[in-house]
Amino acid sequence: MKCLKKYNIIILLFVIVVVVCSCSPNRHLSKNGYLLSKNKIEINNKNISKGDITKYIQQDPNHKILGAKIGMYIYSASGPGDDSTCNFLEKYVLRRLGDKPVEINDDLTEVSCQNIKKYLKTHGCFDAVVTTSFSPVRKWYAPWSYYKRRRVINYNINAPTCAIIDTFIVQVEDTNIEKEIKNFIKNIPQKGEIYNEEHLVKIRNDVSQGMLSKGYYTFVPKYITFNIDTTNGIDKTSIIMLVKNPIGSGSDSVNITRHKPYKISKIYLHPNYVSPQSPDYIPDIDTVLFYHKQQKGYKPTPLYFIYNTEKPAIKERTIMRSILMTNNNLFSPEASQSTYSSLFQLRNFKYIDIFYEDITKEDKDTNELVCYIRLTRNKPISLSSSFELNYSATNDPMNNATNSSSSNLGMAGNLSYSDKNLLHGAEIFTANLKLAAEINSNIFRKNNTKAGWDVFNAFEAGLDFGIEIPRFLAPFKTSFYSMKFHPHTSIKTGYNIQKRSYYERSIFNLNYGYSWNTTEKKYFAIIPLEVNFVNMEITDPQYAEIINNMDKRIQYQMSDHLVMAMRFSYNYNGQQTTQKQDFNYFSFNIETAGNVLDLYSMTFNQSKDDDGHYTLFNIPFSQYVRTDFSFTHYNYLTQNTSFVYKIYGGIGIPYANAEALPYEKAFFGGGANGLRAWQLRSLGPGSSTPSGNRKYDRAGDIAIGANFEYRFPIAGFLEGAMFLDLGNIWTLSDQVGLEGGTISKDFYKEIACGTGLGARLNFGIFLFRLDFAIKVWDPSRDLAERFVLDNAKFSDIAIQFGIGYPF
């Protein structure tokens, strides 16, 4: 019977393939056109990478998914002609989801040849010859008629030799700057190296940027030229780098001047600029001089504020703290960029325009600039909301493990308010109201007896407030740090109520912390005070009995507790915003809790409760140290396909006044962003097996895991993914109810494994994700039975929904 089912699946897949492939793309080609099947590159030079040449080919064939051009066949299912000749299904479904068959374009082929020649020239192949030819496509398993209108473009490249550098000479017309110019050349081409124009471009950019950093405001790359001399043979190429002087703008057209540094003479700042062309234009009414001292040891800098209103919306001192260039100092592109970045992080300006005007009136060793800063404000107040629905076909075992024929309907809503200039100092105030509920389908049955709160499987309501201040508050003074690090102080507080069928929990939290960036990629945060107070009330007597018979660890998690912690965080994000290229993301956190309260209790001989715990307001406080990390690597295989993997781990150690980590600080397995073949909090710890109707989440002290995901386009805004998830959680000691959960030397045998396929709807701003995962290795089973993929059923597929990529 099983064998018959397998044959049925194979036959079904064969039929689907035949139907899809029967949608011929030829109907979308011109009368004498050919479908581009493949680009093939042949080159007789091992020093040139074929992969680099591919980037300069203007036409790519339709992309493949698992070896098949699915997108092309979807599009080909529509009729021939343009969109105006199609019906609704063809125009808005097949053509939007599919990819139009790529027809060979002779003009683009010629452009590709020219681009390849230019590339080869930049790598020393000055006399390269690029020709093209076309080859028919034949497959042994298909008739010739199916492929007769498909062609492979062969790019044949004859470039047997590359230029070899013999000498590199630097000539500077202005001897006054010759030493500085040579200091900025970080990597001089050496004798015997293959000529590479990219190397020369980098030298030119390095010198140009270096001269700008020294105050040479008008120094641009065009003043640097390279003369390539191959008269002695291509294997003895000579390069002369010439740095020219600028040409004067006087009446004498051949008047030659020299490069000079510039200093900033004045700084004008418009805090509420409106373009004269705008219908909301407001004329200027006043200019006021302020003096600002950036840091201790700096001289005061005069700043001229130009007003078009009587009172500015943002206080002058808030803006002045972000002005990092100084009067009478040399022009600095770094200071200019840091000023722009510091003003941008205030999040109050829609447009920031910084420009300079040359006001030099006579010949001096140093010229003068006036700096203008124009700030256009955005709307400070915003209101947003979100709403979501979710459905599960069976009950959550945490709520009703005995009834698997019912279903759950969940809904959640969020209302957010934001004021980006609360106290006129660019303070960002936020308030969020959250409501969520889940009901069971049984309440719609005739024999339903539930009413009031009992109709909810789960209910949650929360309100939180926060304010973010663009500077460090006490004990730091603004004169001791620079705003180029984007310092922020955040204060947050909130209250949350959670009600389930067997318990009620209320949580109060307070958070005070500092954050800053040392570079655009490195982020730091220190939270010296984080308070969480959890009030727990078990409402189900049967559940209370279960908990009372469990280990103290679980009893502790399901009882009142207080956490007073401090935390340090570091994040590194190597992503480039301007282009897609490989990058890494790394995060690290470490926190500790309860030490101050424990020291206080011991110092003043506080009494302990019946369980041997120190308390504050009759509530036991947690004491632990916890750390975690994650490392993610993004590898772009092509412009639209990528391979991403993530490695993560963490450990939390309770001690002294606590037997276990607080519930909200424990590690959990499963879920849409973890091991997707398991529901959240249903995996582990270790090889422990849930038994009976035990309604408690499965938590651990240690987490180890990895995720691997291959992402690829399918058609239009539809993307696909193949993934493999590994990992588990463990406890540090034996726990009643979690037998087998303790980590040991054989922990690798308890690493769960799941795999699956995913679909993503990528609309640019939002990405909706649906993952279908199935278990491969289940550590909750006996060792000989842990490989479960061969016995998997359709009902074993776990469906996970999420917004955004999982990592």
PDB file of N, CA and C in Angstrom, residues 598-685:
ATOM      1  N   ASP A 598      21.086  41.219  46.737  1.00  0.00           N
ATOM      2  CA  ASP A 598      21.653  40.191  47.598  1.00  0.00           C
ATOM      3  C   ASP A 598      22.649  40.796  48.577  1.00  0.00           C
ATOM      4  N   LEU A 599      23.487  41.716  48.086  1.00  0.00           N
ATOM      5  CA  LEU A 599      24.447  42.392  48.963  1.00  0.00           C
ATOM      6  C   LEU A 599      23.727  43.203  50.032  1.00  0.00           C
ATOM      7  N   TYR A 600      22.666  43.889  49.625  1.00  0.00           N
ATOM      8  CA  TYR A 600      21.868  44.656  50.589  1.00  0.00           C
ATOM      9  C   TYR A 600      21.264  43.737  51.651  1.00  0.00           C
ATOM     10  N   SER A 601      20.722  42.596  51.219  1.00  0.00           N
ATOM     11  CA  SER A 601      20.066  41.678  52.166  1.00  0.00           C
ATOM     12  C   SER A 601      21.062  41.108  53.159  1.00  0.00           C
ATOM     13  N   MET A 602      22.254  40.762  52.679  1.00  0.00           N
ATOM     14  CA  MET A 602      23.260  40.200  53.583  1.00  0.00           C
ATOM     15  C   MET A 602      23.830  41.269  54.509  1.00  0.00           C
ATOM     16  N   THR A 603      24.022  42.467  53.990  1.00  0.00           N
ATOM     17  CA  THR A 603      24.605  43.546  54.801  1.00  0.00           C
ATOM     18  C   THR A 603      23.701  43.919  55.964  1.00  0.00           C
ATOM     19  N   PHE A 604      22.400  43.943  55.704  1.00  0.00           N
ATOM     20  CA  PHE A 604      21.450  44.357  56.740  1.00  0.00           C
ATOM     21  C   PHE A 604      20.712  43.175  57.372  1.00  0.00           C
ATOM     22  N   ASN A 605      21.286  41.964  57.206  1.00  0.00           N
ATOM     23  CA  ASN A 605      20.763  40.764  57.862  1.00  0.00           C
ATOM     24  C   ASN A 605      19.254  40.592  57.668  1.00  0.00           C
ATOM     25  N   GLN A 606      18.836  40.690  56.423  1.00  0.00           N
ATOM     26  CA  GLN A 606      17.418  40.480  56.118  1.00  0.00           C
ATOM     27  C   GLN A 606      17.049  39.011  56.314  1.00  0.00           C
ATOM     28  N   SER A 607      15.828  38.783  56.735  1.00  0.00           N
ATOM     29  CA  SER A 607      15.374  37.410  56.953  1.00  0.00           C
ATOM     30  C   SER A 607      14.952  36.775  55.637  1.00  0.00           C
ATOM     31  N   LYS A 608      14.958  35.423  55.577  1.00  0.00           N
ATOM     32  CA  LYS A 608      14.563  34.679  54.395  1.00  0.00           C
ATOM     33  C   LYS A 608      13.164  34.117  54.558  1.00  0.00           C
ATOM     34  N   ASP A 609      12.530  33.787  53.432  1.00  0.00           N
ATOM     35  CA  ASP A 609      11.192  33.198  53.501  1.00  0.00           C
ATOM     36  C   ASP A 609      11.295  31.699  53.766  1.00  0.00           C
ATOM     37  N   ASP A 610      10.169  31.005  53.746  1.00  0.00           N
ATOM     38  CA  ASP A 610      10.139  29.576  54.075  1.00  0.00           C
ATOM     39  C   ASP A 610      10.946  28.731  53.110  1.00  0.00           C
ATOM     40  N   ASP A 611      11.144  29.216  51.878  1.00  0.00           N
ATOM     41  CA  ASP A 611      11.922  28.462  50.899  1.00  0.00           C
ATOM     42  C   ASP A 611      13.400  28.826  50.920  1.00  0.00           C
ATOM     43  N   GLY A 612      13.811  29.684  51.853  1.00  0.00           N
ATOM     44  CA  GLY A 612      15.212  30.042  51.970  1.00  0.00           C
ATOM     45  C   GLY A 612      15.650  31.155  51.054  1.00  0.00           C
ATOM     46  N   HIS A 613      14.718  32.015  50.610  1.00  0.00           N
ATOM     47  CA  HIS A 613      15.039  33.100  49.692  1.00  0.00           C
ATOM     48  C   HIS A 613      14.949  34.449  50.398  1.00  0.00           C
ATOM     49  N   TYR A 614      15.886  35.343  50.032  1.00  0.00           N
ATOM     50  CA  TYR A 614      15.709  36.736  50.408  1.00  0.00           C
ATOM     51  C   TYR A 614      14.574  37.322  49.577  1.00  0.00           C
ATOM     52  N   THR A 615      13.887  38.283  50.159  1.00  0.00           N
ATOM     53  CA  THR A 615      12.747  38.878  49.455  1.00  0.00           C
ATOM     54  C   THR A 615      12.825  40.403  49.501  1.00  0.00           C
ATOM     55  N   LEU A 616      12.109  41.018  48.583  1.00  0.00           N
ATOM     56  CA  LEU A 616      11.910  42.459  48.577  1.00  0.00           C
ATOM     57  C   LEU A 616      10.416  42.685  48.396  1.00  0.00           C
ATOM     58  N   PHE A 617       9.801  43.353  49.363  1.00  0.00           N
ATOM     59  CA  PHE A 617       8.342  43.512  49.384  1.00  0.00           C
ATOM     60  C   PHE A 617       7.653  42.141  49.377  1.00  0.00           C
ATOM     61  N   ASN A 618       8.285  41.186  50.096  1.00  0.00           N
ATOM     62  CA  ASN A 618       7.761  39.816  50.222  1.00  0.00           C
ATOM     63  C   ASN A 618       7.772  39.051  48.903  1.00  0.00           C
ATOM     64  N   ILE A 619       8.564  39.506  47.944  1.00  0.00           N
ATOM     65  CA  ILE A 619       8.695  38.831  46.655  1.00  0.00           C
ATOM     66  C   ILE A 619      10.141  38.367  46.490  1.00  0.00           C
ATOM     67  N   PRO A 620      10.368  37.066  46.247  1.00  0.00           N
ATOM     68  CA  PRO A 620      11.747  36.604  46.017  1.00  0.00           C
ATOM     69  C   PRO A 620      12.334  37.273  44.773  1.00  0.00           C
ATOM     70  N   PHE A 621      13.587  37.694  44.869  1.00  0.00           N
ATOM     71  CA  PHE A 621      14.224  38.301  43.702  1.00  0.00           C
ATOM     72  C   PHE A 621      15.173  37.306  43.046  1.00  0.00           C
ATOM     73  N   SER A 622      15.287  37.414  41.730  1.00  0.00           N
ATOM     74  CA  SER A 622      16.116  36.498  40.950  1.00  0.00           C
ATOM     75  C   SER A 622      17.578  36.912  41.015  1.00  0.00           C
ATOM     76  N   GLN A 623      18.444  35.923  40.929  1.00  0.00           N
ATOM     77  CA  GLN A 623      19.876  36.171  40.899  1.00  0.00           C
ATOM     78  C   GLN A 623      20.499  35.208  39.877  1.00  0.00           C
ATOM     79  N   TYR A 624      21.115  35.767  38.870  1.00  0.00           N
ATOM     80  CA  TYR A 624      21.641  34.932  37.794  1.00  0.00           C
ATOM     81  C   TYR A 624      22.628  35.743  36.970  1.00  0.00           C
ATOM     82  N   VAL A 625      23.367  35.030  36.111  1.00  0.00           N
ATOM     83  CA  VAL A 625      24.165  35.649  35.062  1.00  0.00           C
ATOM     84  C   VAL A 625      23.774  34.948  33.757  1.00  0.00           C
ATOM     85  N   ARG A 626      23.597  35.721  32.708  1.00  0.00           N
ATOM     86  CA  ARG A 626      23.094  35.175  31.438  1.00  0.00           C
ATOM     87  C   ARG A 626      23.830  35.831  30.280  1.00  0.00           C
ATOM     88  N   THR A 627      24.197  35.038  29.285  1.00  0.00           N
ATOM     89  CA  THR A 627      24.838  35.588  28.100  1.00  0.00           C
ATOM     90  C   THR A 627      24.366  34.816  26.871  1.00  0.00           C
ATOM     91  N   ASP A 628      24.335  35.487  25.743  1.00  0.00           N
ATOM     92  CA  ASP A 628      23.961  34.838  24.491  1.00  0.00           C
ATOM     93  C   ASP A 628      24.629  35.562  23.325  1.00  0.00           C
ATOM     94  N   PHE A 629      24.728  34.879  22.204  1.00  0.00           N
ATOM     95  CA  PHE A 629      25.322  35.468  21.006  1.00  0.00           C
ATOM     96  C   PHE A 629      24.648  34.870  19.778  1.00  0.00           C
ATOM     97  N   SER A 630      24.790  35.559  18.649  1.00  0.00           N
ATOM     98  CA  SER A 630      24.367  35.013  17.363  1.00  0.00           C
ATOM     99  C   SER A 630      25.270  35.589  16.276  1.00  0.00           C
ATOM    100  N   PHE A 631      25.606  34.739  15.316  1.00  0.00           N
ATOM    101  CA  PHE A 631      26.426  35.148  14.177  1.00  0.00           C
ATOM    102  C   PHE A 631      25.697  34.734  12.914  1.00  0.00           C
ATOM    103  N   THR A 632      25.471  35.695  12.012  1.00  0.00           N
ATOM    104  CA  THR A 632      24.751  35.437  10.768  1.00  0.00           C
ATOM    105  C   THR A 632      25.602  35.884   9.594  1.00  0.00           C
ATOM    106  N   HIS A 633      25.691  35.028   8.589  1.00  0.00           N
ATOM    107  CA  HIS A 633      26.445  35.359   7.367  1.00  0.00           C
ATOM    108  C   HIS A 633      25.503  35.333   6.175  1.00  0.00           C
ATOM    109  N   TYR A 634      25.547  36.395   5.381  1.00  0.00           N
ATOM    110  CA  TYR A 634      24.733  36.516   4.177  1.00  0.00           C
ATOM    111  C   TYR A 634      25.656  36.393   2.964  1.00  0.00           C
ATOM    112  N   ASN A 635      25.388  35.386   2.140  1.00  0.00           N
ATOM    113  CA  ASN A 635      26.192  35.137   0.946  1.00  0.00           C
ATOM    114  C   ASN A 635      25.287  35.281  -0.282  1.00  0.00           C
ATOM    115  N   TYR A 636      25.543  36.327  -1.083  1.00  0.00           N
ATOM    116  CA  TYR A 636      24.748  36.566  -2.285  1.00  0.00           C
ATOM    117  C   TYR A 636      25.358  35.779  -3.443  1.00  0.00           C
ATOM    118  N   LEU A 637      24.662  34.720  -3.850  1.00  0.00           N
ATOM    119  CA  LEU A 637      25.140  33.895  -4.960  1.00  0.00           C
ATOM    120  C   LEU A 637      24.958  34.618  -6.287  1.00  0.00           C
ATOM    121  N   THR A 638      23.819  35.283  -6.443  1.00  0.00           N
ATOM    122  CA  THR A 638      23.556  36.157  -7.584  1.00  0.00           C
ATOM    123  C   THR A 638      22.843  37.385  -7.030  1.00  0.00           C
ATOM    124  N   GLN A 639      22.369  38.242  -7.902  1.00  0.00           N
ATOM    125  CA  GLN A 639      21.677  39.441  -7.468  1.00  0.00           C
ATOM    126  C   GLN A 639      20.372  39.105  -6.751  1.00  0.00           C
ATOM    127  N   ASN A 640      19.778  37.952  -7.072  1.00  0.00           N
ATOM    128  CA  ASN A 640      18.463  37.615  -6.523  1.00  0.00           C
ATOM    129  C   ASN A 640      18.448  36.354  -5.671  1.00  0.00           C
ATOM    130  N   THR A 641      19.537  35.617  -5.632  1.00  0.00           N
ATOM    131  CA  THR A 641      19.590  34.406  -4.816  1.00  0.00           C
ATOM    132  C   THR A 641      20.666  34.557  -3.745  1.00  0.00           C
ATOM    133  N   SER A 642      20.431  33.949  -2.604  1.00  0.00           N
ATOM    134  CA  SER A 642      21.388  34.077  -1.500  1.00  0.00           C
ATOM    135  C   SER A 642      21.343  32.835  -0.627  1.00  0.00           C
ATOM    136  N   PHE A 643      22.431  32.612   0.068  1.00  0.00           N
ATOM    137  CA  PHE A 643      22.531  31.547   1.062  1.00  0.00           C
ATOM    138  C   PHE A 643      22.881  32.210   2.388  1.00  0.00           C
ATOM    139  N   VAL A 644      22.051  31.979   3.391  1.00  0.00           N
ATOM    140  CA  VAL A 644      22.212  32.639   4.687  1.00  0.00           C
ATOM    141  C   VAL A 644      22.284  31.572   5.770  1.00  0.00           C
ATOM    142  N   TYR A 645      23.230  31.717   6.669  1.00  0.00           N
ATOM    143  CA  TYR A 645      23.257  30.805   7.814  1.00  0.00           C
ATOM    144  C   TYR A 645      23.471  31.592   9.106  1.00  0.00           C
ATOM    145  N   LYS A 646      22.943  31.017  10.172  1.00  0.00           N
ATOM    146  CA  LYS A 646      23.012  31.653  11.487  1.00  0.00           C
ATOM    147  C   LYS A 646      23.440  30.618  12.518  1.00  0.00           C
ATOM    148  N   ILE A 647      24.371  30.998  13.360  1.00  0.00           N
ATOM    149  CA  ILE A 647      24.827  30.160  14.471  1.00  0.00           C
ATOM    150  C   ILE A 647      24.583  30.932  15.763  1.00  0.00           C
ATOM    151  N   TYR A 648      23.976  30.296  16.724  1.00  0.00           N
ATOM    152  CA  TYR A 648      23.643  31.012  17.959  1.00  0.00           C
ATOM    153  C   TYR A 648      23.810  30.099  19.170  1.00  0.00           C
ATOM    154  N   GLY A 649      23.903  30.716  20.309  1.00  0.00           N
ATOM    155  CA  GLY A 649      24.019  29.969  21.553  1.00  0.00           C
ATOM    156  C   GLY A 649      23.851  30.880  22.751  1.00  0.00           C
ATOM    157  N   GLY A 650      23.623  30.278  23.899  1.00  0.00           N
ATOM    158  CA  GLY A 650      23.463  31.067  25.116  1.00  0.00           C
ATOM    159  C   GLY A 650      23.436  30.182  26.335  1.00  0.00           C
ATOM    160  N   ILE A 651      23.726  30.787  27.474  1.00  0.00           N
ATOM    161  CA  ILE A 651      23.690  30.067  28.743  1.00  0.00           C
ATOM    162  C   ILE A 651      23.279  31.027  29.847  1.00  0.00           C
ATOM    163  N   GLY A 652      22.458  30.540  30.760  1.00  0.00           N
ATOM    164  CA  GLY A 652      22.067  31.312  31.934  1.00  0.00           C
ATOM    165  C   GLY A 652      22.291  30.473  33.181  1.00  0.00           C
ATOM    166  N   ILE A 653      22.927  31.070  34.171  1.00  0.00           N
ATOM    167  CA  ILE A 653      23.265  30.320  35.392  1.00  0.00           C
ATOM    168  C   ILE A 653      22.604  30.993  36.589  1.00  0.00           C
ATOM    169  N   PRO A 654      21.588  30.372  37.171  1.00  0.00           N
ATOM    170  CA  PRO A 654      21.001  30.914  38.406  1.00  0.00           C
ATOM    171  C   PRO A 654      21.879  30.523  39.597  1.00  0.00           C
ATOM    172  N   TYR A 655      21.917  31.357  40.597  1.00  0.00           N
ATOM    173  CA  TYR A 655      22.721  31.035  41.774  1.00  0.00           C
ATOM    174  C   TYR A 655      22.189  31.805  42.979  1.00  0.00           C
ATOM    175  N   ALA A 656      22.750  31.477  44.134  1.00  0.00           N
ATOM    176  CA  ALA A 656      22.440  32.165  45.398  1.00  0.00           C
ATOM    177  C   ALA A 656      20.941  32.207  45.657  1.00  0.00           C
ATOM    178  N   ASN A 657      20.274  33.292  45.380  1.00  0.00           N
ATOM    179  CA  ASN A 657      18.877  33.485  45.776  1.00  0.00           C
ATOM    180  C   ASN A 657      17.868  32.892  44.789  1.00  0.00           C
ATOM    181  N   ALA A 658      18.317  32.118  43.807  1.00  0.00           N
ATOM    182  CA  ALA A 658      17.395  31.578  42.798  1.00  0.00           C
ATOM    183  C   ALA A 658      17.785  30.156  42.426  1.00  0.00           C
ATOM    184  N   GLU A 659      16.778  29.279  42.258  1.00  0.00           N
ATOM    185  CA  GLU A 659      17.014  27.917  41.780  1.00  0.00           C
ATOM    186  C   GLU A 659      16.943  27.822  40.265  1.00  0.00           C
ATOM    187  N   ALA A 660      16.339  28.824  39.627  1.00  0.00           N
ATOM    188  CA  ALA A 660      16.142  28.747  38.179  1.00  0.00           C
ATOM    189  C   ALA A 660      16.114  30.147  37.593  1.00  0.00           C
ATOM    190  N   LEU A 661      16.318  30.207  36.282  1.00  0.00           N
ATOM    191  CA  LEU A 661      16.171  31.476  35.584  1.00  0.00           C
ATOM    192  C   LEU A 661      14.713  31.907  35.605  1.00  0.00           C
ATOM    193  N   PRO A 662      14.446  33.206  35.648  1.00  0.00           N
ATOM    194  CA  PRO A 662      13.059  33.666  35.496  1.00  0.00           C
ATOM    195  C   PRO A 662      12.501  33.195  34.154  1.00  0.00           C
ATOM    196  N   TYR A 663      11.197  33.019  34.093  1.00  0.00           N
ATOM    197  CA  TYR A 663      10.556  32.519  32.880  1.00  0.00           C
ATOM    198  C   TYR A 663      10.950  33.348  31.662  1.00  0.00           C
ATOM    199  N   GLU A 664      10.924  34.687  31.800  1.00  0.00           N
ATOM    200  CA  GLU A 664      11.178  35.555  30.656  1.00  0.00           C
ATOM    201  C   GLU A 664      12.659  35.606  30.274  1.00  0.00           C
ATOM    202  N   LYS A 665      13.547  35.009  31.081  1.00  0.00           N
ATOM    203  CA  LYS A 665      14.977  34.983  30.767  1.00  0.00           C
ATOM    204  C   LYS A 665      15.464  33.596  30.356  1.00  0.00           C
ATOM    205  N   ALA A 666      14.584  32.600  30.387  1.00  0.00           N
ATOM    206  CA  ALA A 666      14.960  31.242  30.013  1.00  0.00           C
ATOM    207  C   ALA A 666      15.074  31.127  28.493  1.00  0.00           C
ATOM    208  N   PHE A 667      15.618  30.013  28.026  1.00  0.00           N
ATOM    209  CA  PHE A 667      15.749  29.737  26.601  1.00  0.00           C
ATOM    210  C   PHE A 667      14.650  28.766  26.172  1.00  0.00           C
ATOM    211  N   PHE A 668      14.115  28.994  24.973  1.00  0.00           N
ATOM    212  CA  PHE A 668      13.033  28.166  24.454  1.00  0.00           C
ATOM    213  C   PHE A 668      13.396  27.674  23.056  1.00  0.00           C
ATOM    214  N   GLY A 669      12.837  26.537  22.676  1.00  0.00           N
ATOM    215  CA  GLY A 669      13.088  25.976  21.355  1.00  0.00           C
ATOM    216  C   GLY A 669      11.846  26.018  20.495  1.00  0.00           C
ATOM    217  N   GLY A 670      12.053  25.912  19.174  1.00  0.00           N
ATOM    218  CA  GLY A 670      10.937  25.910  18.239  1.00  0.00           C
ATOM    219  C   GLY A 670      10.506  27.310  17.850  1.00  0.00           C
ATOM    220  N   GLY A 671       9.447  27.386  17.057  1.00  0.00           N
ATOM    221  CA  GLY A 671       8.896  28.678  16.669  1.00  0.00           C
ATOM    222  C   GLY A 671       9.269  29.093  15.264  1.00  0.00           C
ATOM    223  N   ALA A 672       8.645  30.168  14.811  1.00  0.00           N
ATOM    224  CA  ALA A 672       8.790  30.627  13.425  1.00  0.00           C
ATOM    225  C   ALA A 672      10.188  31.130  13.107  1.00  0.00           C
ATOM    226  N   ASN A 673      10.968  31.538  14.121  1.00  0.00           N
ATOM    227  CA  ASN A 673      12.312  32.060  13.887  1.00  0.00           C
ATOM    228  C   ASN A 673      13.402  31.135  14.412  1.00  0.00           C
ATOM    229  N   GLY A 674      13.023  29.945  14.854  1.00  0.00           N
ATOM    230  CA  GLY A 674      13.990  29.001  15.384  1.00  0.00           C
ATOM    231  C   GLY A 674      13.937  27.690  14.634  1.00  0.00           C
ATOM    232  N   LEU A 675      13.612  26.605  15.352  1.00  0.00           N
ATOM    233  CA  LEU A 675      13.423  25.312  14.703  1.00  0.00           C
ATOM    234  C   LEU A 675      11.964  25.213  14.290  1.00  0.00           C
ATOM    235  N   ARG A 676      11.739  25.437  13.009  1.00  0.00           N
ATOM    236  CA  ARG A 676      10.386  25.645  12.516  1.00  0.00           C
ATOM    237  C   ARG A 676       9.541  24.387  12.452  1.00  0.00           C
ATOM    238  N   ALA A 677      10.136  23.207  12.616  1.00  0.00           N
ATOM    239  CA  ALA A 677       9.364  21.970  12.630  1.00  0.00           C
ATOM    240  C   ALA A 677       8.683  21.741  13.976  1.00  0.00           C
ATOM    241  N   TRP A 678       8.992  22.563  14.973  1.00  0.00           N
ATOM    242  CA  TRP A 678       8.366  22.489  16.290  1.00  0.00           C
ATOM    243  C   TRP A 678       7.670  23.808  16.585  1.00  0.00           C
ATOM    244  N   GLN A 679       6.548  23.737  17.265  1.00  0.00           N
ATOM    245  CA  GLN A 679       5.886  24.951  17.709  1.00  0.00           C
ATOM    246  C   GLN A 679       6.691  25.588  18.833  1.00  0.00           C
ATOM    247  N   LEU A 680       6.512  26.877  19.034  1.00  0.00           N
ATOM    248  CA  LEU A 680       7.288  27.611  20.031  1.00  0.00           C
ATOM    249  C   LEU A 680       7.084  27.017  21.427  1.00  0.00           C
ATOM    250  N   ARG A 681       8.204  26.822  22.142  1.00  0.00           N
ATOM    251  CA  ARG A 681       8.242  26.320  23.512  1.00  0.00           C
ATOM    252  C   ARG A 681       7.810  24.854  23.638  1.00  0.00           C
ATOM    253  N   SER A 682       7.832  24.127  22.518  1.00  0.00           N
ATOM    254  CA  SER A 682       7.439  22.711  22.576  1.00  0.00           C
ATOM    255  C   SER A 682       8.622  21.768  22.405  1.00  0.00           C
ATOM    256  N   LEU A 683       9.818  22.284  22.157  1.00  0.00           N
ATOM    257  CA  LEU A 683      11.006  21.456  21.933  1.00  0.00           C
ATOM    258  C   LEU A 683      11.866  21.407  23.185  1.00  0.00           C
ATOM    259  N   GLY A 684      12.373  20.177  23.483  1.00  0.00           N
ATOM    260  CA  GLY A 684      13.335  20.009  24.561  1.00  0.00           C
ATOM    261  C   GLY A 684      12.711  20.120  25.940  1.00  0.00           C
ATOM    262  N   PRO A 685      13.549  20.363  26.948  1.00  0.00           N
ATOM    263  CA  PRO A 685      15.024  20.377  26.872  1.00  0.00           C
ATOM    264  C   PRO A 685      15.593  18.981  26.676  1.00  0.00           C
TER     265      PRO A 685
END
